[in-house]
PDB file of C-alpha atoms in Angstrom:
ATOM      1  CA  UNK A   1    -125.669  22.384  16.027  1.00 64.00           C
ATOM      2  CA  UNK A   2    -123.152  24.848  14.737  1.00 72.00           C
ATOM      3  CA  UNK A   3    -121.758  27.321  18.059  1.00 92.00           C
ATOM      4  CA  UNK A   4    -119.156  28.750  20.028  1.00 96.00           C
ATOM      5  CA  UNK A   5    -118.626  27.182  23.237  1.00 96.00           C
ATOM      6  CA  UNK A   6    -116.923  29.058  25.786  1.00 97.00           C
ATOM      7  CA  UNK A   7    -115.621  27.921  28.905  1.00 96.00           C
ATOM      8  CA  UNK A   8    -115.774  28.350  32.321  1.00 96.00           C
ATOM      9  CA  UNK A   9    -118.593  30.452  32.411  1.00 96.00           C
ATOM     10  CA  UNK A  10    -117.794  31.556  35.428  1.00 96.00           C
ATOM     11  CA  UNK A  11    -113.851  31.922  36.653  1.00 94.00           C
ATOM     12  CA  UNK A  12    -112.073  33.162  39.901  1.00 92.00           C
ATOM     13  CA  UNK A  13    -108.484  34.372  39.644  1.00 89.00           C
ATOM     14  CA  UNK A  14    -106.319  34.583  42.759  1.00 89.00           C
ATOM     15  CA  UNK A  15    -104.204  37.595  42.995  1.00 85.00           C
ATOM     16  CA  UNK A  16    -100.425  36.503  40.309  1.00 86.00           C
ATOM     17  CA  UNK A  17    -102.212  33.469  39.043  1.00 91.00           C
ATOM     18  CA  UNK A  18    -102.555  33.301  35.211  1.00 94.00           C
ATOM     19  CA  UNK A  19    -106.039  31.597  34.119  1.00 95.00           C
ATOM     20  CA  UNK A  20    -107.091  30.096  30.474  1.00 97.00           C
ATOM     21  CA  UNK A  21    -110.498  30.862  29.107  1.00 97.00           C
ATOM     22  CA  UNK A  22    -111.424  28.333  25.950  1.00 98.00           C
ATOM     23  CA  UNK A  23    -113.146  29.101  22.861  1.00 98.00           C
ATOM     24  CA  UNK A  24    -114.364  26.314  20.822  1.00 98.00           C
ATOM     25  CA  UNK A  25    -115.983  26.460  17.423  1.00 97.00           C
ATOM     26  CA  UNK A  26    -116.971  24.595  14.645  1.00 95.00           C
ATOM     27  CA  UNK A  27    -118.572  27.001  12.791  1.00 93.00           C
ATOM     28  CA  UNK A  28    -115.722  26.834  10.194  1.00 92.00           C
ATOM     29  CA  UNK A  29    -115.088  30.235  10.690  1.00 92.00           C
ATOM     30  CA  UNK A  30    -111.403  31.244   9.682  1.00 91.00           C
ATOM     31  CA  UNK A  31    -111.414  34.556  12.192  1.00 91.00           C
ATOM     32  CA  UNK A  32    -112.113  34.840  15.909  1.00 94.00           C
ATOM     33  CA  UNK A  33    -111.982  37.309  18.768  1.00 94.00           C
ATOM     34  CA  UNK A  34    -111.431  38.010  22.308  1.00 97.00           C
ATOM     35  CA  UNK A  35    -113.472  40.873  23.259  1.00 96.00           C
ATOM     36  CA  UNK A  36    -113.631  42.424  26.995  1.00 97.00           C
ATOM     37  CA  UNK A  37    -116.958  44.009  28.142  1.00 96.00           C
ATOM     38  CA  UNK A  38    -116.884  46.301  31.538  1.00 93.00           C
ATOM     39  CA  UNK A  39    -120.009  47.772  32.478  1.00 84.00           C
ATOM     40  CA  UNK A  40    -120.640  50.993  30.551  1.00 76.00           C
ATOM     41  CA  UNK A  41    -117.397  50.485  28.391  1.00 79.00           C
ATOM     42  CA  UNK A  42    -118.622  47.900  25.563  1.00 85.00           C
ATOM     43  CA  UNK A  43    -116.781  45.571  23.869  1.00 93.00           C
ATOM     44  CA  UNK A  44    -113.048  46.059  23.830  1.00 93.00           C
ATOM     45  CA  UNK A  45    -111.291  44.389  21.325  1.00 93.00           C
ATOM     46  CA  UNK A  46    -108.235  42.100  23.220  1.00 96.00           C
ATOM     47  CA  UNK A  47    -106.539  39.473  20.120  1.00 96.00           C
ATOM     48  CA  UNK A  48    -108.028  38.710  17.211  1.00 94.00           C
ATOM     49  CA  UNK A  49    -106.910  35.615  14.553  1.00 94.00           C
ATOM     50  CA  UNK A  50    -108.093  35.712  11.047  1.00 90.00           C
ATOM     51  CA  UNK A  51    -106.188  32.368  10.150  1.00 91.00           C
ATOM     52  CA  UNK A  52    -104.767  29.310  12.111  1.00 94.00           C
ATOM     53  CA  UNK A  53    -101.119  30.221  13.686  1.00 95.00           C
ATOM     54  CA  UNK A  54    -101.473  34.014  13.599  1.00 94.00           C
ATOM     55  CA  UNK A  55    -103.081  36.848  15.856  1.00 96.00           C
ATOM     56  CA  UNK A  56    -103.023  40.568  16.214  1.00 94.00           C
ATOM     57  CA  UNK A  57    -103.080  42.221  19.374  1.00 95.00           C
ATOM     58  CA  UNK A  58    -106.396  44.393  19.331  1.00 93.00           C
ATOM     59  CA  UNK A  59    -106.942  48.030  21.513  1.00 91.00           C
ATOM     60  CA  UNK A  60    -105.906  46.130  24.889  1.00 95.00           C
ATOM     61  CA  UNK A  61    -103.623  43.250  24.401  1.00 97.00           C
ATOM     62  CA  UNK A  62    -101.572  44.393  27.243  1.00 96.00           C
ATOM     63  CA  UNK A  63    -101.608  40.813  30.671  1.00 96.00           C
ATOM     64  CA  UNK A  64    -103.232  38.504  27.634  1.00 97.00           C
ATOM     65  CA  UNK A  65    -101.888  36.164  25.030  1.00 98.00           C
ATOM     66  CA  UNK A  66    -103.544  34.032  22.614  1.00 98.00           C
ATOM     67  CA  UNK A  67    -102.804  31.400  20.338  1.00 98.00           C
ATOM     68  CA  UNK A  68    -104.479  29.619  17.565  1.00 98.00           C
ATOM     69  CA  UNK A  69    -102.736  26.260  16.894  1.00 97.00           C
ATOM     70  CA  UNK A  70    -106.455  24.988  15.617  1.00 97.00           C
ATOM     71  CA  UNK A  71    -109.076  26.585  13.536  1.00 96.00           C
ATOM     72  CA  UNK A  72    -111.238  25.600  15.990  1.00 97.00           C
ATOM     73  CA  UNK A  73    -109.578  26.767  18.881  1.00 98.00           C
ATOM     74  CA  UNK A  74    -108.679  30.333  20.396  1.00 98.00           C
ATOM     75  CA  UNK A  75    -107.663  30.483  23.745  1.00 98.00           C
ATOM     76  CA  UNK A  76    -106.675  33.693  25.872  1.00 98.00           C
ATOM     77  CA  UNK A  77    -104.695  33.514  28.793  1.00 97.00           C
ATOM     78  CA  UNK A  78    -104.852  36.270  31.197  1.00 96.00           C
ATOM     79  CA  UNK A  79    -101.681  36.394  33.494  1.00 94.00           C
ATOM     80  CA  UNK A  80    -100.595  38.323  36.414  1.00 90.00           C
ATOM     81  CA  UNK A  81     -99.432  41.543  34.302  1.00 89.00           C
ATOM     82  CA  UNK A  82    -103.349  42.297  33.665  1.00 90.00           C
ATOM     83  CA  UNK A  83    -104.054  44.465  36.825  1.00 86.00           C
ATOM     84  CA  UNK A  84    -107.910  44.971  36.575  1.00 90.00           C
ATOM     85  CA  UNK A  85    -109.224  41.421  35.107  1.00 92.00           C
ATOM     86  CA  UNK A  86    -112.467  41.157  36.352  1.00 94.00           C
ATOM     87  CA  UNK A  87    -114.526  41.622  33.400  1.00 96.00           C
ATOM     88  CA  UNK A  88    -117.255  39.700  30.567  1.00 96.00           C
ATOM     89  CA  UNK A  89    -115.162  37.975  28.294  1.00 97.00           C
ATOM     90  CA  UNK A  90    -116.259  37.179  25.029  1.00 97.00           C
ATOM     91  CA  UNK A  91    -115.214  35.094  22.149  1.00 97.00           C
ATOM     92  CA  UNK A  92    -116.395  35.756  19.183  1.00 95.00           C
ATOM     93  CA  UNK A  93    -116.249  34.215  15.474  1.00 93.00           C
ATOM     94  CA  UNK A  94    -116.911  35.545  12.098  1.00 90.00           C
ATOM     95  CA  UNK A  95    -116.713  34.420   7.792  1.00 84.00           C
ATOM     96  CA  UNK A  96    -114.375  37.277   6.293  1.00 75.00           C
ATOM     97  CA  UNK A  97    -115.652  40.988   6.176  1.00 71.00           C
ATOM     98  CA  UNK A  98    -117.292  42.063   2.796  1.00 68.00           C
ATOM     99  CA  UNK A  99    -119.241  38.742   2.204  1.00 70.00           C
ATOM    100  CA  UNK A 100    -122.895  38.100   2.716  1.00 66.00           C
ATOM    101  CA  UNK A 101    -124.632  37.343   6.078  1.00 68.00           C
ATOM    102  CA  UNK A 102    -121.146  38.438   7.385  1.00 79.00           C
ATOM    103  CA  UNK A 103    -121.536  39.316  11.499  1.00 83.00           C
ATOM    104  CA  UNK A 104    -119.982  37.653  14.534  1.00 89.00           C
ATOM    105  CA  UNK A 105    -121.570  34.904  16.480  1.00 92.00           C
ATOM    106  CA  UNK A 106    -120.520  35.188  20.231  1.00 95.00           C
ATOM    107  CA  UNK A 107    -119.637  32.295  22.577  1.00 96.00           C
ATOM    108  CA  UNK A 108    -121.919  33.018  25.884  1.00 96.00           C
ATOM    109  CA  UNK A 109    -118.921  33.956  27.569  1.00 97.00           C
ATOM    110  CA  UNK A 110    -116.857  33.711  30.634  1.00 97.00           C
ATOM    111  CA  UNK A 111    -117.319  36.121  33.877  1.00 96.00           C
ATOM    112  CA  UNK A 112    -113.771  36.396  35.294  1.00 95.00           C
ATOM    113  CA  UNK A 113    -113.110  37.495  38.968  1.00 94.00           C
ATOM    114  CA  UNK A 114    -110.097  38.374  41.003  1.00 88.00           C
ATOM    115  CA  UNK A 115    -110.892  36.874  44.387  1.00 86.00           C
TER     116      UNK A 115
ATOM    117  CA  UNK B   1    -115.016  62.306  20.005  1.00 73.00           C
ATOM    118  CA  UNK B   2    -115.781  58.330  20.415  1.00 80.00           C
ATOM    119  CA  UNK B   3    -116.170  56.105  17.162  1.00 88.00           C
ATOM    120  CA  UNK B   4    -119.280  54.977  17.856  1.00 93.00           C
ATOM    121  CA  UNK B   5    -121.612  56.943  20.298  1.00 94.00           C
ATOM    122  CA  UNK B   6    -125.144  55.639  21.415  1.00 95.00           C
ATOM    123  CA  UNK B   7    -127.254  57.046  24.256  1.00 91.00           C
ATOM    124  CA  UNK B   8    -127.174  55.034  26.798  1.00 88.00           C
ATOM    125  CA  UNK B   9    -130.723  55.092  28.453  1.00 89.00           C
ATOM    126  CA  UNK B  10    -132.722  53.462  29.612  1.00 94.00           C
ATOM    127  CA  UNK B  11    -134.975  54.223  26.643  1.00 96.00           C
ATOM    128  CA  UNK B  12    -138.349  53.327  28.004  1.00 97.00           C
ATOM    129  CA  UNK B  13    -141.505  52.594  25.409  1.00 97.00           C
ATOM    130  CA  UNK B  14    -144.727  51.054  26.175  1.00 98.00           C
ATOM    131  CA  UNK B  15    -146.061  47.703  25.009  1.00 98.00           C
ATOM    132  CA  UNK B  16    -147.031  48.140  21.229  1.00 97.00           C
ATOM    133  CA  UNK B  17    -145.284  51.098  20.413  1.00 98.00           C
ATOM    134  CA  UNK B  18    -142.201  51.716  18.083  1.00 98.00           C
ATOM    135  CA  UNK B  19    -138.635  52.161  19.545  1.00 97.00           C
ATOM    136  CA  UNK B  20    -136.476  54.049  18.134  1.00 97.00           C
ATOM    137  CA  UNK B  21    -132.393  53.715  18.704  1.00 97.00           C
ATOM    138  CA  UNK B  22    -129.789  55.826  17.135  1.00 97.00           C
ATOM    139  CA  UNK B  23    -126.286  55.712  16.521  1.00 96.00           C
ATOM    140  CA  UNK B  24    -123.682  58.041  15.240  1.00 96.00           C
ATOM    141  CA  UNK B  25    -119.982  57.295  14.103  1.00 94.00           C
ATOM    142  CA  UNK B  26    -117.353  59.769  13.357  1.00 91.00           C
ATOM    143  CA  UNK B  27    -115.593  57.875  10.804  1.00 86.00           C
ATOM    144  CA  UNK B  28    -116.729  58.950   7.126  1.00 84.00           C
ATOM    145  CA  UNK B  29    -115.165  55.631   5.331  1.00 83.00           C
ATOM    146  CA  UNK B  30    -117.431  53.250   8.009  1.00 82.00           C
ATOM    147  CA  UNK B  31    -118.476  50.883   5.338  1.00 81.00           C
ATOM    148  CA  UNK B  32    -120.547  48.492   7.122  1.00 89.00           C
ATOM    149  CA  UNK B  33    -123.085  48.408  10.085  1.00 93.00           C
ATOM    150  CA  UNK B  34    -124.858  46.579  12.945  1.00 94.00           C
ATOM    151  CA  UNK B  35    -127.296  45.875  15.207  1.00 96.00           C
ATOM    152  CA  UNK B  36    -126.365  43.443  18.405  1.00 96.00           C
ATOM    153  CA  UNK B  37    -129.339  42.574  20.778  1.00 97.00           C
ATOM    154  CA  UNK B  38    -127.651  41.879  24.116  1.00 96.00           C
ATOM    155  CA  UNK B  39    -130.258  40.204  26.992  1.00 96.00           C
ATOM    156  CA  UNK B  40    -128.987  41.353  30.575  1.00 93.00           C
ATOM    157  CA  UNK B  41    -126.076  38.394  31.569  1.00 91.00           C
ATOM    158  CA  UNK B  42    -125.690  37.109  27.978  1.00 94.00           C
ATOM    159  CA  UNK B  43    -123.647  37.332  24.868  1.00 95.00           C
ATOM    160  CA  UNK B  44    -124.543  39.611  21.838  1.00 95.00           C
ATOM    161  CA  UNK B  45    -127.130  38.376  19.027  1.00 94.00           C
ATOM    162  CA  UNK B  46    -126.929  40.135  15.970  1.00 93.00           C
ATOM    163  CA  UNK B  47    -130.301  41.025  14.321  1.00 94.00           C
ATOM    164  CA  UNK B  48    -129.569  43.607  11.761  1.00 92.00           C
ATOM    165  CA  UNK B  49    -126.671  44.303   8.873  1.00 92.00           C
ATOM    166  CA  UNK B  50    -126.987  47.724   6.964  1.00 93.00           C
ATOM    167  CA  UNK B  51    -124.523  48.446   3.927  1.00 90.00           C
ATOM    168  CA  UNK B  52    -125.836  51.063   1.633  1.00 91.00           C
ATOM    169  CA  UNK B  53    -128.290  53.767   2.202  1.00 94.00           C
ATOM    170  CA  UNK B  54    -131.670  53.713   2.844  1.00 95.00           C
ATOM    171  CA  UNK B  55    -134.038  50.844   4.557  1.00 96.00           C
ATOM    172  CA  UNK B  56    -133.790  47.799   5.546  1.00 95.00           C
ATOM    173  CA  UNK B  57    -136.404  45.493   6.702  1.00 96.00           C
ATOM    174  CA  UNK B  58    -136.708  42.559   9.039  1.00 95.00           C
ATOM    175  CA  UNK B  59    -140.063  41.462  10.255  1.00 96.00           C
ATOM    176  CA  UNK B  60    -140.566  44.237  13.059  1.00 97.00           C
ATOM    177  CA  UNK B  61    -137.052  45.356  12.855  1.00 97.00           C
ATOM    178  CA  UNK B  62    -135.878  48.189  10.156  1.00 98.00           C
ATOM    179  CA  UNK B  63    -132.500  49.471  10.085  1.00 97.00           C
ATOM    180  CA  UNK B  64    -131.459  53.241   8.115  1.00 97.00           C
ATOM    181  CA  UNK B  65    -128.861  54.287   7.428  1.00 96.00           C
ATOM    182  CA  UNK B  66    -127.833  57.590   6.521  1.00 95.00           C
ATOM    183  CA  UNK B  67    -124.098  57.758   5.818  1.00 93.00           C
ATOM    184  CA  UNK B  68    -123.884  61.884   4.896  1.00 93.00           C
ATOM    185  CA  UNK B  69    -125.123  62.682   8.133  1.00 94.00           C
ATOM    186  CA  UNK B  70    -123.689  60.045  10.088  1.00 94.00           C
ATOM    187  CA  UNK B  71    -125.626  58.330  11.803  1.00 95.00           C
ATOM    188  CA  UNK B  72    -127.317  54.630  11.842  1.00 97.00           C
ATOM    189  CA  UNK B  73    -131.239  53.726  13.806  1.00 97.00           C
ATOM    190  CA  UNK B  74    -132.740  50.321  14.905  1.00 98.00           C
ATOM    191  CA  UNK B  75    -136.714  51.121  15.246  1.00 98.00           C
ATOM    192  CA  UNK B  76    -138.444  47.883  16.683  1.00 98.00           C
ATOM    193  CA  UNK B  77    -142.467  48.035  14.994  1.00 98.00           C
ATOM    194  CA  UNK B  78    -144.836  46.144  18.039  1.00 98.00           C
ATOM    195  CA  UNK B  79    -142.376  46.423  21.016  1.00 98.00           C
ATOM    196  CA  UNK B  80    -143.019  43.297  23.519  1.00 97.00           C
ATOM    197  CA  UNK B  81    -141.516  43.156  26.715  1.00 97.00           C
ATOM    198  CA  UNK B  82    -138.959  40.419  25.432  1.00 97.00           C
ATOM    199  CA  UNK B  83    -137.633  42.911  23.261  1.00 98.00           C
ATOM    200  CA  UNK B  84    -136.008  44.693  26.183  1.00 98.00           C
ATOM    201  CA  UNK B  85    -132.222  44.617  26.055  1.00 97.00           C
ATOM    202  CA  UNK B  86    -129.465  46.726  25.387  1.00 96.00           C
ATOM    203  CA  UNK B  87    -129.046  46.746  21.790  1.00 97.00           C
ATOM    204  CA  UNK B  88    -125.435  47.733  20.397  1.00 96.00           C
ATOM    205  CA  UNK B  89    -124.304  49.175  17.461  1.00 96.00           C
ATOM    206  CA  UNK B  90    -121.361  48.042  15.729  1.00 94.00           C
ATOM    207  CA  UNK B  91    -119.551  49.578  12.567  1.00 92.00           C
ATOM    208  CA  UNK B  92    -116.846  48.690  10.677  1.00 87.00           C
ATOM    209  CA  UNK B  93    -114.321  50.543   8.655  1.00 75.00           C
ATOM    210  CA  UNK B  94    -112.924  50.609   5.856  1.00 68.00           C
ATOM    211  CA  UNK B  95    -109.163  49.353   4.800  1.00 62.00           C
ATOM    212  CA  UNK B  96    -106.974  46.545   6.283  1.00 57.00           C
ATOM    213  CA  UNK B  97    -108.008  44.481   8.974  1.00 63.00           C
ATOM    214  CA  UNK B  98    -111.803  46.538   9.151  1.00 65.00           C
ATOM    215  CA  UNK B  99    -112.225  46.370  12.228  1.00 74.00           C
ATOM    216  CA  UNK B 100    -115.448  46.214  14.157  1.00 86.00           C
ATOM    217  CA  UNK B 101    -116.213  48.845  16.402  1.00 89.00           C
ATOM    218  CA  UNK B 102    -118.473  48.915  19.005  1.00 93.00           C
ATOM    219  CA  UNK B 103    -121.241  51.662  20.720  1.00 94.00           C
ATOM    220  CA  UNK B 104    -121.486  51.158  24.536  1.00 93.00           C
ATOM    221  CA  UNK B 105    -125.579  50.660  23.873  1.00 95.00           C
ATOM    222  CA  UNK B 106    -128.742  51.869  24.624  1.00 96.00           C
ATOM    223  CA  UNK B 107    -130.757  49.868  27.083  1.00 96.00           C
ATOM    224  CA  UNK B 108    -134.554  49.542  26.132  1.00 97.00           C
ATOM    225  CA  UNK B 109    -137.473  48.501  28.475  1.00 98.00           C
ATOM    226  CA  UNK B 110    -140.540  48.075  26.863  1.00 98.00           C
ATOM    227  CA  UNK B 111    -143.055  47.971  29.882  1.00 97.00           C
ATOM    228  CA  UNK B 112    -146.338  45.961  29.768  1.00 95.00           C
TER     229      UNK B 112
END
């Protein structure tokens, strides 16, 4: 079956540790998407790809990176500079805007903690 | 003035009825829109997509859109208890990367 897999789905970050949450899909979707949900916030848009080997910082790139060496493959690292990590993340995937049935599919995500 | 504004809730409708979400969005060149279903824990689902004006059906969902006033609705025909979620609206605009922007949601119960 066609997905997103996202993993951990659950994470705990030590205070100056930087932690990697994967994003797998094989959808053969050329764009995917970090997104950051906090609870009364929605979705806030961290990196986003639309083709293998580049990414755009999104509203609140600042203590992640990305990179997308695959099609298949989106990782975001959040380091030490992110102050307030604990969060929902979601990855998310998506054919180009404009065409039919166009709409993400979301991973099921990872729930990051500082401990 | 948010992009996307959605009440937040809980919107609370008995077993049967119709619920009735709305969403607003500032931007007049918002080209496209959505409806996310998101269960409490989990990732979002979409269920609807609304371009142009008008109605658009889906089994018990219908999505309008009015795009001179504004404003976008999810109404859910039958309501069961599974449909009870916090359903998001999502819009895009128009121009360069068009970018999806999301409401914060409006949790629904639909009690028994």
């Amino acid at each position: 079956d066609g997905g997103i897999t996202q993993s951990p789905k659950y994470l705990f970050r030590k205070e100056g540790q930087n932690v990697t949450l994967s994003c797998e899909q094989n959808l053969n979707h050329d764009a995917m998407y970090w997104y950051r949900q906090d609870p009364g916030q929605g979705l806030r848009l961290i990196y986003y790809s639309q083709i293998v080997n580049d990414f755009q910082k999104g509203d609140i790139a600042e203590g992640y990176s990305v990179s997308r060496e695959k099609k298949e493959s989106f990782p975001l690292t959040v380091t030490s500079a992110q102050k307030n990590p604990t969060a929902f993340y979601l990855c998310a995937s998506s054919i180009p805007p404009g065409r039919e049935n166009y709409g993400y599919t979301f991973g099921s995500g990872t729930r990051l903690t500082v401990v | 003035q948010k992009e996307v504004e959605q009440n937040s809730g809980p919107l609370s409708v008995p077993e049967g009825a119709i619920a009735s979400l709305n969403c607003t969005y500032s931007d007049r060149v918002s080209q496209s829109f959505f409806w996310y279903r998101q269960y409490s824990g989990k990732s979002p689902e979409l269920i609807m997509s609304i371009y142009s004006n008008g109605d658009k059906e889906d089994g018990r969902f219908t999505a309008q859109l009015n795009k001179a006033s504004q404003y976008v609705s999810l109404l859910i025909r039958d309501s069961q208890p599974s449909d009870s979620a916090t359903y998001l609206c999502a819009v895009i605009k128009a121009g360069g990367y068009q970018k999806v922007t999301f409401g914060t949601g409006t949790k629904l119960q639909v009690i028994p």
